[in-house]
Amino acid sequence: MTTAKKQLLFNGFMMNVVGHVSAGLWRHPDDRASEYTTLDYWLHIARLLDEAGFDAMFIADALGQIDVYQGKPDAALRTAAQSPVNDPLLLVSAMAAATRQLGFGITVSTTYEHPYLLARKFTTLDHLTKGRVAWNIVTSVLESAARNLGLEKQMDHDERYERAQEFLEVTYKLWEGSWEDDAVRRDREAGVYTDPAKVHPIRHQGRWFTVPDAHLSEPSPQRTPVLFQAGTSDRGRLFAAQNAEVVFLGGTTPQSIAQNIDKIRTLAHEQGRGAEAIRFITAISVVVDEDDARAHAKFQDYLNYTSQEAALALFSAWTGVDWSGWSLDEPLKYIETNASRSALAGLTRIDAERQWTVGDISNYIGIGGIHPTLVGSPQSVADQLEAFADASGVDGFNLAYAISPGSFEDFVRWVVPELQARGRMRRADGTSLTLRERLQGRGQQRLRDDHPGTRFRQLTDGYPQEVQ
């Protein structure tokens, strides 16, 4: 008896920028990412992904200049390395109106937002999308963000996660407990829209936040958006185990990703969460064409447009290390910083199969960032995706582009039919589901019962002291 293969999740990996993770490729004559300031550009990609059966568009973000490299933003500005950058949230309602099934994962930082305001933003989007939104929770890594948003310097790495945990507790109280399910009556005859007795102040007073009153918005289809999270430091893994429904893992090999999955699953079990409570995805780039020869020729063509300067500017920002003073043949080594610890650890500690140099990483980042790039025919790419998923244990992929929208168009033309024929990717069928239902099954619109956020559902007149 043949066991059915697991259907994989696929998200388009975007950022509201010219150059996302492929350094310098905006210069390619077929790249249209410089149109990122137009709605037509975003609507085309959203419709393309929606009609092809993608599960979501995952939108990254950054709140500061890319200025660690050489101690200034010049290199990033010159090479369009995530500079300039526009807001991700403001794109979503337009794309939702142009699509039927596509979800939207939006990156927002807990360090520089306030939970009372953010809760309203996501509730609004959840209403407008009919339950198709996710929040990619980050704590931010850039010193430039800190100094422009009211801090003298970046908060310590673990302290950012402590703040994030309280931030989540406030939003859980607002989303899950503040309004009872039947608070909204819409009773025209009685003249009652909302029953005040069923809307409760949350009375939160903690180290970081004081939020005494009720949520501003009436409950949306999911109440709490689907929760994505991307940190894989020790503290980041614990935060994921406590809160995430989908974890976005970095890693250059299936083995390194599998190690992180095992660690997070163990931590989640300790938090009382079930084995299927968390889905895992990783990022990958694909260069595909009709056959292997054409695909490799395309890959070589793309390499001609990569920028070493842009790559090192990005890697410096991600790791908090200024690599401009290092020779290109110098081996990478782990340096404890206050930035993203997993980016550098993933190459220097986990991936024992390779000794990276500064030059290696600057070349590698050229296409797809620090994530793997698959090159080949539709059949070859599908084989590689299946092998990677099976070896790592991931549930799906964030598809990063080399050129935009060309990389997505190629994937939809060549790879999607192959994956769907193998039962590895869903077909767009017009079914109206929330994003959480698409990830966890029909009927699961709200947080699973084993999610820690559900303990904030029972509220009558503020929370008891023990959960504040």
Short mmCIF file of C-alpha atoms in Angstrom, two decimals:
data_model
loop_
_atom_site.label_atom_id
_atom_site.label_comp_id
_atom_site.label_asym_id
_atom_site.label_seq_id
_atom_site.Cartn_x
_atom_site.Cartn_y
_atom_site.Cartn_z
CA MET A 1 0.00 0.00 0.00
CA THR A 2 1.43 3.39 -1.04
CA THR A 3 1.30 6.18 1.55
CA ALA A 4 -0.01 9.47 0.16
CA LYS A 5 2.61 12.19 0.05
CA LYS A 6 2.13 15.29 2.18
CA GLN A 7 0.78 18.30 0.33
CA LEU A 8 3.22 21.17 0.78
CA LEU A 9 2.52 24.82 1.55
CA PHE A 10 3.79 27.47 -0.86
CA ASN A 11 4.04 31.20 -0.16
CA GLY A 12 5.36 33.95 -2.38
CA PHE A 13 8.17 35.67 -0.43
CA MET A 14 8.05 39.43 -0.97
CA MET A 15 9.06 42.74 0.55
CA ASN A 16 7.85 46.23 -0.36
CA VAL A 17 11.21 47.11 -1.91
CA VAL A 18 13.17 47.06 -5.16
CA GLY A 19 15.78 44.55 -3.98
CA HIS A 20 14.70 41.91 -1.48
CA VAL A 21 17.11 38.99 -0.91
CA SER A 22 18.70 38.63 -4.38
CA ALA A 23 21.46 41.21 -4.28
CA GLY A 24 21.64 43.42 -7.37
CA LEU A 25 19.19 41.50 -9.58
CA TRP A 26 16.97 44.59 -9.97
CA ARG A 27 19.40 45.55 -12.75
CA HIS A 28 18.40 42.57 -14.89
CA PRO A 29 16.49 43.73 -18.00
CA ASP A 30 13.57 41.39 -17.21
CA ASP A 31 13.19 42.53 -13.61
CA ARG A 32 10.25 44.81 -12.82
CA ALA A 33 10.73 45.18 -9.07
CA SER A 34 11.32 48.91 -9.48
CA GLU A 35 7.55 49.08 -10.12
CA TYR A 36 6.99 48.21 -6.44
CA THR A 37 5.46 51.66 -5.85
CA THR A 38 2.49 50.82 -8.11
CA LEU A 39 -0.59 48.78 -7.26
CA ASP A 40 -0.54 47.16 -10.70
CA TYR A 41 2.74 45.44 -9.80
CA TRP A 42 1.34 43.99 -6.57
CA LEU A 43 -2.03 43.04 -8.00
CA HIS A 44 -0.38 41.13 -10.84
CA ILE A 45 1.70 39.05 -8.43
CA ALA A 46 -1.20 38.49 -6.02
CA ARG A 47 -3.50 37.26 -8.80
CA LEU A 48 -0.75 35.07 -10.22
CA LEU A 49 -0.16 33.36 -6.87
CA ASP A 50 -3.86 33.08 -6.08
CA GLU A 51 -4.80 31.46 -9.39
CA ALA A 52 -1.84 29.05 -9.18
CA GLY A 53 -2.81 27.65 -5.78
CA PHE A 54 -0.26 29.38 -3.54
CA ASP A 55 -1.33 29.52 0.08
CA ALA A 56 -0.12 33.01 0.93
CA MET A 57 2.06 35.96 0.14
CA PHE A 58 4.61 36.39 2.93
CA ILE A 59 5.71 40.04 3.16
CA ALA A 60 8.94 40.87 4.98
CA ASP A 61 9.77 44.30 6.39
CA ALA A 62 12.52 46.40 7.97
CA LEU A 63 12.14 49.59 10.00
CA GLY A 64 15.60 51.11 9.62
CA GLN A 65 18.30 51.82 7.12
CA ILE A 66 20.71 49.07 6.08
CA ASP A 67 23.76 50.82 7.48
CA VAL A 68 25.98 48.33 9.34
CA TYR A 69 28.25 47.81 6.30
CA GLN A 70 30.95 50.52 6.38
CA GLY A 71 28.92 52.19 9.14
CA LYS A 72 26.64 54.04 6.71
CA PRO A 73 23.69 53.37 4.38
CA ASP A 74 25.47 54.34 1.16
CA ALA A 75 26.06 50.81 -0.18
CA ALA A 76 22.47 49.73 0.44
CA LEU A 77 21.03 52.87 -1.12
CA ARG A 78 23.32 52.62 -4.12
CA THR A 79 22.50 48.96 -4.78
CA ALA A 80 18.82 48.98 -3.68
CA ALA A 81 19.56 46.43 -0.95
CA GLN A 82 16.22 46.63 0.89
CA SER A 83 16.52 50.39 0.48
CA PRO A 84 14.21 52.23 -0.05
CA VAL A 85 11.41 50.30 1.70
CA ASN A 86 7.67 50.96 1.92
CA ASP A 87 5.03 49.76 4.38
CA PRO A 88 3.67 46.20 3.95
CA LEU A 89 0.30 46.54 5.73
CA LEU A 90 -1.07 49.13 3.33
CA LEU A 91 -0.82 46.77 0.36
CA VAL A 92 -3.03 44.04 1.71
CA SER A 93 -6.61 45.29 1.39
CA ALA A 94 -6.10 46.06 -2.32
CA MET A 95 -4.59 42.64 -3.00
CA ALA A 96 -7.30 40.91 -0.98
CA ALA A 97 -9.98 42.55 -3.11
CA ALA A 98 -8.30 41.17 -6.24
CA THR A 99 -7.96 37.58 -4.95
CA ARG A 100 -10.21 34.85 -3.56
CA GLN A 101 -8.07 32.39 -1.62
CA LEU A 102 -4.58 33.84 -1.16
CA GLY A 103 -3.53 34.56 2.41
CA PHE A 104 -1.27 37.43 3.46
CA GLY A 105 1.47 37.10 6.07
CA ILE A 106 2.55 40.56 7.18
CA THR A 107 5.71 41.30 9.14
CA VAL A 108 5.26 43.67 12.09
CA SER A 109 7.70 44.28 14.94
CA THR A 110 6.72 43.97 18.59
CA THR A 111 9.57 46.31 19.53
CA TYR A 112 8.27 49.39 17.73
CA GLU A 113 4.49 48.90 17.58
CA HIS A 114 1.95 49.15 20.39
CA PRO A 115 -0.35 46.15 20.92
CA TYR A 116 -3.51 48.25 21.37
CA LEU A 117 -3.07 49.83 17.93
CA LEU A 118 -1.73 46.74 16.21
CA ALA A 119 -4.69 44.67 17.40
CA ARG A 120 -7.05 47.06 15.62
CA LYS A 121 -5.00 47.00 12.41
CA PHE A 122 -5.04 43.22 12.17
CA THR A 123 -8.70 42.95 13.14
CA THR A 124 -9.53 45.41 10.37
CA LEU A 125 -7.52 43.44 7.81
CA ASP A 126 -8.99 40.16 9.00
CA HIS A 127 -12.47 41.56 8.35
CA LEU A 128 -11.56 42.97 4.93
CA THR A 129 -9.83 39.76 3.80
CA LYS A 130 -12.52 37.49 5.30
CA GLY A 131 -9.97 35.83 7.53
CA ARG A 132 -6.96 35.57 5.25
CA VAL A 133 -4.30 37.37 7.28
CA ALA A 134 -1.30 36.26 9.30
CA TRP A 135 1.10 38.21 11.47
CA ASN A 136 4.79 37.43 11.07
CA ILE A 137 6.05 38.37 14.53
CA VAL A 138 9.55 39.84 14.66
CA THR A 139 11.48 41.70 17.35
CA SER A 140 13.68 43.67 14.89
CA VAL A 141 17.46 43.58 14.53
CA LEU A 142 18.52 46.99 13.21
CA GLU A 143 20.20 49.61 15.40
CA SER A 144 19.02 52.19 12.87
CA ALA A 145 15.42 51.34 13.73
CA ALA A 146 16.08 51.77 17.45
CA ARG A 147 17.61 55.22 17.20
CA ASN A 148 14.84 56.51 14.92
CA LEU A 149 12.02 55.08 17.02
CA GLY A 150 12.76 56.51 20.43
CA LEU A 151 15.53 54.30 21.80
CA GLU A 152 19.14 55.28 22.40
CA LYS A 153 20.21 51.81 21.29
CA GLN A 154 18.71 48.47 20.36
CA MET A 155 17.23 46.55 23.27
CA ASP A 156 19.14 43.43 24.27
CA HIS A 157 18.29 40.34 22.23
CA ASP A 158 16.54 38.35 24.97
CA GLU A 159 14.87 41.45 26.42
CA ARG A 160 13.23 42.06 23.04
CA TYR A 161 11.64 38.61 23.32
CA GLU A 162 10.48 39.30 26.88
CA ARG A 163 8.75 42.44 25.62
CA ALA A 164 7.33 40.49 22.69
CA GLN A 165 5.82 37.89 25.01
CA GLU A 166 3.97 40.55 26.98
CA PHE A 167 2.96 42.20 23.70
CA LEU A 168 1.38 38.91 22.60
CA GLU A 169 -0.44 38.54 25.90
CA VAL A 170 -2.01 41.97 25.44
CA THR A 171 -3.15 41.14 21.92
CA TYR A 172 -4.52 37.76 23.03
CA LYS A 173 -6.60 39.55 25.66
CA LEU A 174 -7.88 42.05 23.10
CA TRP A 175 -8.56 39.55 20.32
CA GLU A 176 -9.69 36.50 22.26
CA GLY A 177 -11.34 37.77 25.43
CA SER A 178 -12.44 41.37 25.26
CA TRP A 179 -15.55 40.82 23.12
CA GLU A 180 -17.82 37.84 23.71
CA ASP A 181 -18.94 35.87 20.66
CA ASP A 182 -22.47 37.26 20.80
CA ALA A 183 -21.55 40.82 21.82
CA VAL A 184 -22.54 42.20 18.42
CA ARG A 185 -26.34 41.98 18.10
CA ARG A 186 -27.16 44.26 15.13
CA ASP A 187 -30.71 44.50 16.46
CA ARG A 188 -32.40 47.23 14.42
CA GLU A 189 -35.73 47.06 16.24
CA ALA A 190 -34.19 47.38 19.69
CA GLY A 191 -31.66 49.93 18.48
CA VAL A 192 -28.77 47.89 19.86
CA TYR A 193 -25.72 47.20 17.73
CA THR A 194 -23.43 45.97 20.52
CA ASP A 195 -24.40 44.67 23.95
CA PRO A 196 -22.16 46.65 26.34
CA ALA A 197 -22.41 43.92 28.98
CA LYS A 198 -20.51 41.59 26.65
CA VAL A 199 -17.57 43.89 25.92
CA HIS A 200 -14.94 43.72 28.66
CA PRO A 201 -11.92 45.82 29.62
CA ILE A 202 -8.75 43.78 29.70
CA ARG A 203 -7.14 45.69 32.60
CA HIS A 204 -3.62 44.75 31.59
CA GLN A 205 -0.80 46.21 33.62
CA GLY A 206 2.64 44.78 33.01
CA ARG A 207 6.30 45.71 32.77
CA TRP A 208 6.03 47.06 29.25
CA PHE A 209 2.38 47.89 28.65
CA THR A 210 -0.61 49.30 30.47
CA VAL A 211 -3.83 48.68 28.54
CA PRO A 212 -6.90 49.03 30.78
CA ASP A 213 -9.76 49.12 28.29
CA ALA A 214 -11.55 46.91 25.77
CA HIS A 215 -10.56 46.14 22.20
CA LEU A 216 -11.72 48.86 19.82
CA SER A 217 -12.92 46.49 17.11
CA GLU A 218 -15.62 43.84 16.93
CA PRO A 219 -14.39 40.24 16.46
CA SER A 220 -13.17 39.24 13.01
CA PRO A 221 -13.41 35.79 11.35
CA GLN A 222 -10.17 34.48 12.90
CA ARG A 223 -10.07 36.89 15.88
CA THR A 224 -6.32 36.28 16.24
CA PRO A 225 -4.51 36.30 12.89
CA VAL A 226 -2.47 33.23 12.04
CA LEU A 227 0.80 33.63 13.95
CA PHE A 228 4.06 33.25 12.03
CA GLN A 229 7.45 33.62 13.68
CA ALA A 230 10.98 33.46 12.34
CA GLY A 231 13.53 33.53 15.18
CA THR A 232 15.61 30.43 15.86
CA SER A 233 17.98 31.58 18.58
CA ASP A 234 17.48 29.76 21.89
CA ARG A 235 15.09 32.49 23.07
CA GLY A 236 13.45 32.68 19.66
CA ARG A 237 12.72 28.94 19.66
CA LEU A 238 11.04 29.19 23.07
CA PHE A 239 8.95 32.12 21.85
CA ALA A 240 7.95 30.09 18.80
CA ALA A 241 7.00 27.10 20.94
CA GLN A 242 4.80 29.34 23.08
CA ASN A 243 3.10 31.33 20.33
CA ALA A 244 3.73 30.38 16.70
CA GLU A 245 1.37 28.46 14.46
CA VAL A 246 3.86 28.57 11.58
CA VAL A 247 7.63 28.88 12.08
CA PHE A 248 9.79 30.24 9.27
CA LEU A 249 13.19 28.55 9.56
CA GLY A 250 16.44 29.55 7.91
CA GLY A 251 19.15 27.05 7.04
CA THR A 252 21.33 26.01 4.14
CA THR A 253 20.83 22.26 4.55
CA PRO A 254 17.85 20.00 5.34
CA GLN A 255 19.79 18.61 8.29
CA SER A 256 20.24 21.99 9.99
CA ILE A 257 16.54 22.77 9.52
CA ALA A 258 15.52 19.36 10.88
CA GLN A 259 17.53 20.04 14.05
CA ASN A 260 15.60 23.25 14.68
CA ILE A 261 12.26 21.56 14.01
CA ASP A 262 13.04 18.86 16.56
CA LYS A 263 14.05 21.44 19.18
CA ILE A 264 10.94 23.57 18.68
CA ARG A 265 8.62 20.55 18.71
CA THR A 266 10.14 19.42 22.00
CA LEU A 267 9.67 22.87 23.51
CA ALA A 268 6.10 23.07 22.19
CA HIS A 269 5.29 19.72 23.79
CA GLU A 270 6.59 21.10 27.10
CA GLN A 271 4.16 23.99 26.64
CA GLY A 272 1.28 21.52 26.32
CA ARG A 273 0.87 21.87 22.58
CA GLY A 274 0.11 18.96 20.25
CA ALA A 275 2.42 17.49 17.62
CA GLU A 276 0.49 19.14 14.78
CA ALA A 277 0.13 22.54 16.45
CA ILE A 278 3.00 24.14 14.52
CA ARG A 279 3.76 24.04 10.81
CA PHE A 280 7.30 24.68 9.57
CA ILE A 281 8.42 26.43 6.40
CA THR A 282 11.75 27.50 4.97
CA ALA A 283 12.76 29.82 2.16
CA ILE A 284 14.08 28.66 -1.16
CA SER A 285 14.77 30.18 -4.57
CA VAL A 286 14.11 28.43 -7.85
CA VAL A 287 15.56 29.04 -11.30
CA VAL A 288 13.63 26.86 -13.74
CA ASP A 289 13.19 26.48 -17.47
CA GLU A 290 12.06 23.89 -19.98
CA ASP A 291 15.11 21.70 -19.41
CA ASP A 292 18.20 21.59 -17.22
CA ALA A 293 20.48 23.21 -19.79
CA ARG A 294 18.22 26.23 -20.25
CA ALA A 295 17.72 26.57 -16.50
CA HIS A 296 21.46 26.57 -15.82
CA ALA A 297 22.01 29.08 -18.62
CA LYS A 298 19.38 31.32 -17.02
CA PHE A 299 21.08 30.96 -13.64
CA GLN A 300 24.44 31.98 -15.13
CA ASP A 301 22.77 34.96 -16.76
CA TYR A 302 21.36 36.04 -13.39
CA LEU A 303 24.80 35.75 -11.78
CA ASN A 304 26.06 38.44 -14.15
CA TYR A 305 23.80 40.94 -12.39
CA THR A 306 24.51 40.11 -8.75
CA SER A 307 26.22 42.69 -6.56
CA GLN A 308 28.84 41.72 -4.00
CA GLU A 309 28.46 45.12 -2.36
CA ALA A 310 24.71 44.64 -1.96
CA ALA A 311 25.21 41.12 -0.62
CA LEU A 312 27.65 42.24 2.06
CA ALA A 313 25.44 45.20 2.98
CA LEU A 314 22.54 42.81 3.58
CA PHE A 315 24.61 40.23 5.43
CA SER A 316 26.09 42.93 7.67
CA ALA A 317 22.59 44.15 8.56
CA TRP A 318 21.28 40.65 9.24
CA THR A 319 24.20 39.67 11.47
CA GLY A 320 25.10 43.01 13.07
CA VAL A 321 28.71 42.58 11.88
CA ASP A 322 30.43 45.04 9.53
CA TRP A 323 32.05 42.69 7.02
CA SER A 324 33.68 45.52 5.05
CA GLY A 325 36.91 45.15 7.02
CA TRP A 326 37.26 41.41 6.38
CA SER A 327 39.18 39.93 3.48
CA LEU A 328 37.07 37.85 1.11
CA ASP A 329 39.06 34.67 1.81
CA GLU A 330 38.75 34.97 5.59
CA PRO A 331 36.64 32.19 7.18
CA LEU A 332 33.38 33.23 8.78
CA LYS A 333 33.21 32.82 12.54
CA TYR A 334 30.36 33.20 14.99
CA ILE A 335 30.30 36.58 16.72
CA GLU A 336 27.78 37.28 19.48
CA THR A 337 25.80 40.35 18.46
CA ASN A 338 22.51 42.01 19.33
CA ALA A 339 21.14 41.36 15.83
CA SER A 340 19.81 38.14 14.28
CA ARG A 341 21.85 35.39 15.90
CA SER A 342 20.40 32.61 13.79
CA ALA A 343 21.64 34.00 10.44
CA LEU A 344 25.32 33.69 11.34
CA ALA A 345 24.94 30.67 13.59
CA GLY A 346 23.26 28.82 10.76
CA LEU A 347 26.40 29.05 8.67
CA THR A 348 29.13 28.82 11.31
CA ARG A 349 27.72 26.44 13.92
CA ILE A 350 25.07 24.24 12.36
CA ASP A 351 26.28 23.67 8.80
CA ALA A 352 29.31 21.54 9.58
CA GLU A 353 29.53 20.39 5.96
CA ARG A 354 30.97 23.69 4.77
CA GLN A 355 33.59 26.21 5.87
CA TRP A 356 32.26 29.52 4.62
CA THR A 357 34.45 32.50 3.79
CA VAL A 358 33.31 36.10 3.49
CA GLY A 359 33.71 35.81 -0.27
CA ASP A 360 31.64 32.62 -0.34
CA ILE A 361 28.73 34.23 1.44
CA SER A 362 28.82 37.36 -0.70
CA ASN A 363 28.57 35.19 -3.81
CA TYR A 364 25.97 32.84 -2.32
CA ILE A 365 23.67 35.68 -1.26
CA GLY A 366 23.58 37.01 -4.82
CA ILE A 367 20.55 34.87 -5.66
CA GLY A 368 18.06 33.99 -2.95
CA GLY A 369 19.89 35.45 0.03
CA ILE A 370 21.15 32.95 2.60
CA HIS A 371 18.59 30.39 1.46
CA PRO A 372 19.25 27.51 -0.99
CA THR A 373 18.67 27.98 -4.71
CA LEU A 374 17.39 25.10 -6.85
CA VAL A 375 18.18 25.08 -10.57
CA GLY A 376 16.80 22.76 -13.23
CA SER A 377 13.91 21.53 -15.31
CA PRO A 378 10.37 21.34 -13.87
CA GLN A 379 10.86 17.66 -13.06
CA SER A 380 14.28 18.26 -11.51
CA VAL A 381 13.09 21.18 -9.38
CA ALA A 382 10.05 19.21 -8.19
CA ASP A 383 12.35 16.30 -7.28
CA GLN A 384 14.64 18.65 -5.34
CA LEU A 385 11.74 20.29 -3.50
CA GLU A 386 10.32 16.91 -2.51
CA ALA A 387 13.71 15.65 -1.37
CA PHE A 388 14.38 18.80 0.65
CA ALA A 389 10.96 18.66 2.32
CA ASP A 390 11.23 14.96 3.11
CA ALA A 391 14.77 15.25 4.52
CA SER A 392 14.13 18.39 6.59
CA GLY A 393 10.58 17.75 7.72
CA VAL A 394 9.32 21.17 6.61
CA ASP A 395 5.68 21.58 5.67
CA GLY A 396 6.36 24.02 2.87
CA PHE A 397 8.36 26.85 1.36
CA ASN A 398 8.56 30.62 1.09
CA LEU A 399 9.51 31.06 -2.56
CA ALA A 400 12.04 33.89 -2.90
CA TYR A 401 12.58 35.46 -6.30
CA ALA A 402 15.68 36.13 -8.35
CA ILE A 403 13.80 38.54 -10.60
CA SER A 404 10.27 39.79 -10.04
CA PRO A 405 7.71 38.88 -11.19
CA GLY A 406 9.62 36.62 -13.61
CA SER A 407 10.69 34.03 -11.03
CA PHE A 408 7.08 33.59 -9.89
CA GLU A 409 5.83 33.42 -13.48
CA ASP A 410 8.42 30.74 -14.30
CA PHE A 411 7.51 28.73 -11.20
CA VAL A 412 3.80 28.90 -12.01
CA ARG A 413 4.38 27.95 -15.64
CA TRP A 414 6.85 25.12 -15.13
CA VAL A 415 6.85 23.80 -11.56
CA VAL A 416 3.29 24.21 -10.28
CA PRO A 417 1.75 21.75 -12.80
CA GLU A 418 4.43 19.19 -11.94
CA LEU A 419 3.88 19.54 -8.19
CA GLN A 420 0.11 19.41 -8.55
CA ALA A 421 0.34 16.28 -10.70
CA ARG A 422 2.34 14.68 -7.89
CA GLY A 423 -0.19 15.75 -5.26
CA ARG A 424 2.37 17.99 -3.56
CA MET A 425 0.66 21.35 -4.13
CA ARG A 426 -2.97 22.28 -3.85
CA ARG A 427 -5.03 23.41 -6.84
CA ALA A 428 -6.97 26.66 -6.65
CA ASP A 429 -10.58 25.53 -6.36
CA GLY A 430 -12.49 28.63 -5.32
CA THR A 431 -13.16 27.29 -1.83
CA SER A 432 -13.62 30.11 0.68
CA LEU A 433 -11.61 29.28 3.78
CA THR A 434 -9.80 31.39 6.33
CA LEU A 435 -6.02 31.14 6.25
CA ARG A 436 -6.03 29.19 9.52
CA GLU A 437 -8.46 26.68 8.02
CA ARG A 438 -6.24 26.31 4.98
CA LEU A 439 -3.29 25.54 7.24
CA GLN A 440 -5.03 23.47 9.92
CA GLY A 441 -8.23 22.15 8.40
CA ARG A 442 -11.77 23.22 7.64
CA GLY A 443 -13.58 24.55 10.70
CA GLN A 444 -10.41 25.64 12.53
CA GLN A 445 -10.97 29.39 12.18
CA ARG A 446 -9.72 30.24 15.63
CA LEU A 447 -6.70 29.29 17.70
CA ARG A 448 -6.47 25.60 18.54
CA ASP A 449 -7.54 24.72 22.06
CA ASP A 450 -3.95 23.80 22.96
CA HIS A 451 -2.64 27.25 22.02
CA PRO A 452 -1.60 29.29 25.10
CA GLY A 453 -3.54 32.29 23.76
CA THR A 454 -6.83 30.53 24.44
CA ARG A 455 -6.41 30.93 28.20
CA PHE A 456 -7.35 34.59 27.72
CA ARG A 457 -10.80 33.82 26.31
CA GLN A 458 -12.72 33.68 29.58
CA LEU A 459 -13.21 37.24 30.74
CA THR A 460 -16.10 38.86 32.54
CA ASP A 461 -14.79 42.08 34.07
CA GLY A 462 -11.06 42.18 33.54
CA TYR A 463 -8.53 39.41 33.97
CA PRO A 464 -7.73 37.68 37.22
CA GLN A 465 -4.42 38.71 38.70
CA GLU A 466 -2.62 35.46 37.85
CA VAL A 467 -2.81 35.99 34.08
CA GLN A 468 -1.85 39.66 34.05
#
